PDB file of C-alpha atoms in Angstrom:
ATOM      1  CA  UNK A   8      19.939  20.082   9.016  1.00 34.00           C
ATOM      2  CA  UNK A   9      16.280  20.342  10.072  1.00 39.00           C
ATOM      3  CA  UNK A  10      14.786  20.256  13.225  1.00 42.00           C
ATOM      4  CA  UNK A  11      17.568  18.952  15.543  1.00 38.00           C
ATOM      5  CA  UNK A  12      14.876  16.496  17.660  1.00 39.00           C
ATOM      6  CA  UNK A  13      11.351  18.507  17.402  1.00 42.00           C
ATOM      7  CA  UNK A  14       9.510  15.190  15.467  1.00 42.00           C
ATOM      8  CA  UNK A  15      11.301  13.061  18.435  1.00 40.00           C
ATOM      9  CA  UNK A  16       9.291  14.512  20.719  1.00 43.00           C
ATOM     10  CA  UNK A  17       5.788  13.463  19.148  1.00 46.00           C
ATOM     11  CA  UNK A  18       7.418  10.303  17.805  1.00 45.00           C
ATOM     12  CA  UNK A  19       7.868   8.666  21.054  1.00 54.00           C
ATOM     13  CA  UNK A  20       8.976   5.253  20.054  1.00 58.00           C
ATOM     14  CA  UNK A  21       8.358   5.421  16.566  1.00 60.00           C
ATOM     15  CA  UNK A  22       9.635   2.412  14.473  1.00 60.00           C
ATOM     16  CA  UNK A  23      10.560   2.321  10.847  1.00 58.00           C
ATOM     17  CA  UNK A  24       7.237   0.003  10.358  1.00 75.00           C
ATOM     18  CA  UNK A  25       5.119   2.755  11.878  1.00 83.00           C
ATOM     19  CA  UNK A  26       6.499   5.336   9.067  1.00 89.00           C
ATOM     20  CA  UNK A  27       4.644   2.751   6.254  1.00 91.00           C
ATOM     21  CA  UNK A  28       1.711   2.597   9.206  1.00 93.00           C
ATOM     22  CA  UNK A  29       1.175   6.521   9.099  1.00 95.00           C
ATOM     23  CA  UNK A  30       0.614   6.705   6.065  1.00 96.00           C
ATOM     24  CA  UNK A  31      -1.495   3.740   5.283  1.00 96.00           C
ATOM     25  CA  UNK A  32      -3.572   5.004   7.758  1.00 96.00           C
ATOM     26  CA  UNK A  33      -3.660   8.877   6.544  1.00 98.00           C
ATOM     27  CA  UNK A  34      -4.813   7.107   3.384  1.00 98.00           C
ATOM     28  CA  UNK A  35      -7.591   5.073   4.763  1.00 97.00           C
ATOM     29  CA  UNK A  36      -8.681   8.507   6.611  1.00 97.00           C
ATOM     30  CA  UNK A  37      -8.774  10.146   3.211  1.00 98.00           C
ATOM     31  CA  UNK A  38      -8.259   8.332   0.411  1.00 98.00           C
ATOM     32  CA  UNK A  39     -11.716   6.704  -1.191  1.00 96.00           C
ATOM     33  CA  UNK A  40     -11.150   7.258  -5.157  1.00 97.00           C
ATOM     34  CA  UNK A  41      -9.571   3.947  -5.457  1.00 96.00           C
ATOM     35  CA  UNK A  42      -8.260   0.399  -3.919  1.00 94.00           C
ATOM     36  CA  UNK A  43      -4.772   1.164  -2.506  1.00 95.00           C
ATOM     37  CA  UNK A  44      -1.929  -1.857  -2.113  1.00 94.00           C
ATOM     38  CA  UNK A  45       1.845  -1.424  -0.180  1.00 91.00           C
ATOM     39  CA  UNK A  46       4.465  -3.169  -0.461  1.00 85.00           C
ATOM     40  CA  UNK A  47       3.981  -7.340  -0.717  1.00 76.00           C
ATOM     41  CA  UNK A  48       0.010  -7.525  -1.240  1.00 77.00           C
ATOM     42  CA  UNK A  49      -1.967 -10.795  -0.620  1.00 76.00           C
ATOM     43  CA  UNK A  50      -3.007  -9.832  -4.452  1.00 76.00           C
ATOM     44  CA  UNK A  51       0.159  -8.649  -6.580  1.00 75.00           C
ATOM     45  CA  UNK A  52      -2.050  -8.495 -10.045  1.00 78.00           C
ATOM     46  CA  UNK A  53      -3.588  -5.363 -11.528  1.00 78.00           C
ATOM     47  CA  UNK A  54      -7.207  -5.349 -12.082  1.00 79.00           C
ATOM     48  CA  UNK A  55      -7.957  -7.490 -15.054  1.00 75.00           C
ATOM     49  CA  UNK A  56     -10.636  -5.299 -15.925  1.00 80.00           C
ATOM     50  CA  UNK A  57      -9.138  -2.337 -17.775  1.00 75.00           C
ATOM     51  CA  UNK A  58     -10.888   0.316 -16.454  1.00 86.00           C
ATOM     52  CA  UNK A  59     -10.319   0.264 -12.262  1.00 91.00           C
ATOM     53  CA  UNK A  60      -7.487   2.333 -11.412  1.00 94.00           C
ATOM     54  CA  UNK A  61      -5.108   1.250  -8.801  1.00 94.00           C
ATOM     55  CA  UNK A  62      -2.664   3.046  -6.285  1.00 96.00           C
ATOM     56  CA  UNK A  63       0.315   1.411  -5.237  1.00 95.00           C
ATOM     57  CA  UNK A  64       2.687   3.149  -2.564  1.00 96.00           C
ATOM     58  CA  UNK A  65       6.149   2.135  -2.059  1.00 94.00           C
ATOM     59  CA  UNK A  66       8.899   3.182  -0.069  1.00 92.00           C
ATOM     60  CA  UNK A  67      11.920   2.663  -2.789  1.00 89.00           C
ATOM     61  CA  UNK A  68      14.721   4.715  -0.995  1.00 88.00           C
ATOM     62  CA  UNK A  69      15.885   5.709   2.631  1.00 88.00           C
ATOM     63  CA  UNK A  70      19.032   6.393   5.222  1.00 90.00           C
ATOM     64  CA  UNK A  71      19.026   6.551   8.681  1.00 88.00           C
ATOM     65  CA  UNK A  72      21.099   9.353  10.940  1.00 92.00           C
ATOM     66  CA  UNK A  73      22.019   9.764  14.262  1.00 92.00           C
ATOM     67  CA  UNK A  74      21.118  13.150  15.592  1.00 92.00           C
ATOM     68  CA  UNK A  75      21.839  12.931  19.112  1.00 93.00           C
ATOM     69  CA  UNK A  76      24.458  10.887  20.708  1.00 92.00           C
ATOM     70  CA  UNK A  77      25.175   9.966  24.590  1.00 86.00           C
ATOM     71  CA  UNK A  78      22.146   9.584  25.783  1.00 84.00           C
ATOM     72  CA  UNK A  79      21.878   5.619  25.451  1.00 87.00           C
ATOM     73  CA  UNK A  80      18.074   4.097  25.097  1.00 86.00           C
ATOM     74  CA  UNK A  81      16.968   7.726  24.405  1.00 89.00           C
ATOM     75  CA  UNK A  82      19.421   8.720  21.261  1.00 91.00           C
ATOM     76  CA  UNK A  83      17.861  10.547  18.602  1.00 91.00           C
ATOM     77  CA  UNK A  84      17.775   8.666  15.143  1.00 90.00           C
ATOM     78  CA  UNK A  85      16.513  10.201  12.114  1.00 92.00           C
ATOM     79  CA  UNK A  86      15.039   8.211   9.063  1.00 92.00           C
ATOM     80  CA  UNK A  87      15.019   9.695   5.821  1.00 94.00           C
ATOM     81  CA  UNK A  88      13.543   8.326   2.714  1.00 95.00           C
ATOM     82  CA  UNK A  89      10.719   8.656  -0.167  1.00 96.00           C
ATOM     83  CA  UNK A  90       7.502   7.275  -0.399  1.00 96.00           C
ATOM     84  CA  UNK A  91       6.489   6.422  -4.150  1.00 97.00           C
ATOM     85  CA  UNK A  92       3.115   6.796  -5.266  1.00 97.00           C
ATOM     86  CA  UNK A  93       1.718   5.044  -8.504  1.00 96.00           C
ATOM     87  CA  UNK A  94      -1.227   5.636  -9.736  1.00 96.00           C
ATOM     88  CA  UNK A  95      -2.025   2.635 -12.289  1.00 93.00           C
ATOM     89  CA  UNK A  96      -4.990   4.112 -14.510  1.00 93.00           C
ATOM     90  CA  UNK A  97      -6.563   2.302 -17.406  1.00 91.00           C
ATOM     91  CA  UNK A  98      -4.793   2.422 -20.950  1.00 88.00           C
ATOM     92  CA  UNK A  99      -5.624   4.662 -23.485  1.00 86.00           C
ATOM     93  CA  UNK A 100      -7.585   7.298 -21.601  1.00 85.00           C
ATOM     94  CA  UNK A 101      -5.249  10.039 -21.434  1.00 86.00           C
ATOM     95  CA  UNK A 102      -4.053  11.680 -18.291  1.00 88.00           C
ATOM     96  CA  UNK A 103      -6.493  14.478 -17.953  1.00 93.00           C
ATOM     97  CA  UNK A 104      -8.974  12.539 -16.108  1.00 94.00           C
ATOM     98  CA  UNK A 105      -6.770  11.624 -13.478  1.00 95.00           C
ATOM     99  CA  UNK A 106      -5.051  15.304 -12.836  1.00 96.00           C
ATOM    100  CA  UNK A 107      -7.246  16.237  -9.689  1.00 97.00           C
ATOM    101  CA  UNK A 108      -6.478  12.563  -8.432  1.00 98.00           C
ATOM    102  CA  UNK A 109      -3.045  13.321  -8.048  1.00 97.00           C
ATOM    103  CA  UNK A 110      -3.222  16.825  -6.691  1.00 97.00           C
ATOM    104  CA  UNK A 111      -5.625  15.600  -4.421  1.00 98.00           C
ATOM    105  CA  UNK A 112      -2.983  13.175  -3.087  1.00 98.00           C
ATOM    106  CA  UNK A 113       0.051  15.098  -3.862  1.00 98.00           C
ATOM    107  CA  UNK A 114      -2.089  17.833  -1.074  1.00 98.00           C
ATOM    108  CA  UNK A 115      -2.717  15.063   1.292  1.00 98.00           C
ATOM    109  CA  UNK A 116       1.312  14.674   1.674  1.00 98.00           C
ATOM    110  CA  UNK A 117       2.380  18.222   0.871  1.00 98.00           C
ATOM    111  CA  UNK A 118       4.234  19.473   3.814  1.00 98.00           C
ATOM    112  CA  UNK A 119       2.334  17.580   6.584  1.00 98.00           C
ATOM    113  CA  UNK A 120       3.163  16.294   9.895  1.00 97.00           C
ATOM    114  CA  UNK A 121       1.281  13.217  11.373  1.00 95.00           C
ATOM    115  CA  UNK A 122       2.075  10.365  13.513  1.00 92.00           C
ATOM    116  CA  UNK A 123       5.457  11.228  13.831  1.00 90.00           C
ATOM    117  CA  UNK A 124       6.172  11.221  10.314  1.00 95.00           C
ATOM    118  CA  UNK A 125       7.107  14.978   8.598  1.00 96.00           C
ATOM    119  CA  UNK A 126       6.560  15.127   4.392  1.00 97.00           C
ATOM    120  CA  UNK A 127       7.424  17.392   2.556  1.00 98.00           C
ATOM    121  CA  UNK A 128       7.232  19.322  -1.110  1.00 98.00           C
ATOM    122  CA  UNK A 129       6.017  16.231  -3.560  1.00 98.00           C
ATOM    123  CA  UNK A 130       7.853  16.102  -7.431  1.00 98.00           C
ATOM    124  CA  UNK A 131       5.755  16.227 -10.325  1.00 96.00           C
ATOM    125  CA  UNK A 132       3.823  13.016 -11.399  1.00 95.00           C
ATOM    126  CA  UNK A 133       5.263  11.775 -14.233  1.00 94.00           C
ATOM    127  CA  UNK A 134       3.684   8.985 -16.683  1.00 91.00           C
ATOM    128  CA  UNK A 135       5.847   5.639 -17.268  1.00 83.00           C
ATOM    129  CA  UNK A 136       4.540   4.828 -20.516  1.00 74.00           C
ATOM    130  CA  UNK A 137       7.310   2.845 -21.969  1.00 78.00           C
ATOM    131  CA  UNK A 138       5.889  -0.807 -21.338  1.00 69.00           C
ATOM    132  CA  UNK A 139       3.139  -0.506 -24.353  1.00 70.00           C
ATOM    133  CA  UNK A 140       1.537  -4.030 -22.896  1.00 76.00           C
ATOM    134  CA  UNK A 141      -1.258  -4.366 -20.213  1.00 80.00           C
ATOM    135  CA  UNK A 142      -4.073  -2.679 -19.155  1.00 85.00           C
ATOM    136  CA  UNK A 143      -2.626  -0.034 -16.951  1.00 89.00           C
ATOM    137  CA  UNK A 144       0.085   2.954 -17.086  1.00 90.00           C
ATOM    138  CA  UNK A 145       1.910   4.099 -13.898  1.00 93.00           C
ATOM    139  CA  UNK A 146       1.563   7.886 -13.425  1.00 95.00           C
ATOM    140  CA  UNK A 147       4.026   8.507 -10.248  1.00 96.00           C
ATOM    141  CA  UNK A 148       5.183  11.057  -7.896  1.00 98.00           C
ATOM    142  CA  UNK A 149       7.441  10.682  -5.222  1.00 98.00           C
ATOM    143  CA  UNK A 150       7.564  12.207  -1.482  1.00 98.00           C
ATOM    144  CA  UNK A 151      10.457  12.990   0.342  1.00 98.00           C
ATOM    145  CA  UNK A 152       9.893  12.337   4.657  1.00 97.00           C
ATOM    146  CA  UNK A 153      11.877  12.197   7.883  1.00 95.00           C
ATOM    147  CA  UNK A 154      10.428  10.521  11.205  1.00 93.00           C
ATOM    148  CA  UNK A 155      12.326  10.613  14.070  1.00 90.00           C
ATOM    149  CA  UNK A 156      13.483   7.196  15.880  1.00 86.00           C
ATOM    150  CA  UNK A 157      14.454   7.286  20.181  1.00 85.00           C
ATOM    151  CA  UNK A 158      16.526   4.142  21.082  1.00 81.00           C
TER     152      UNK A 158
END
């Protein structure tokens, strides 16, 4: 187990929504390379363009523990889960070019704490090139997190 309640402490009443809130707003602090959509966008297309890349974050997986119990309203919970990064990038340009885009963001959720929300060691990003179709390919990494829930 980690930290039995240390991220309940700064959490304060965190809520599952504020986990997807943390880090669209670590993004919008320091993310500028590119537009950047979550989950259910006003605008589900990809650029029609072919050459304007695209981030998409997700949050694909998670559980939820109970660290603490007997202590009703202020009981410890514990979400755990993985935030998905996908970086669509035009077709047929390689991945070279976009190498120090996803370092930079696989740094910017390396092992951080903010807003309540703890990430930790990113995987490798990995290209999805088996739809040969579109504009775009997918190059994704993934981020494991916990943020601590009082209730």
């Amino acid at each position: 187990m980690r930290r039995a309640s240390a991220g309940a402490s700064q959490a304060g009443r965190l809520t599952v929504a504020t986990v997807q809130s943390a880090v669209k707003a670590r993004l919008d602090q320091y993310w500028t390379r590119c537009e950047v959509r979550f989950p259910n966008p006003s605008d589900p297309n990809l650029p029609n363009d072919g050459f304007t890349p695209l981030l998409v974050v997700t949050f694909p997986v998670g559980r939820a523990n109970q660290i603490t119990i007997g202590a009703p309203g202020e009981n410890v919970f514990r979400d755990e889960g993985g935030i998905r990064f996908s970086l669509f990038v035009p077709r047929g340009f390689g991945t070279e070019p976009w190498d120090p885009w996803l370092e930079e963001l696989r740094t910017l959720f390396r092992a951080r704490q903010f807003d309540g929300v703890t990430t930790y060691a990113p995987s490798p990003a990995v290209i999805d090139d088996r739809e040969t179709e579109g504009t775009h390919v997918p190059i994704s990494f993934a981020v494991p997190y916990d943020a601590d829930l009082i209730g």
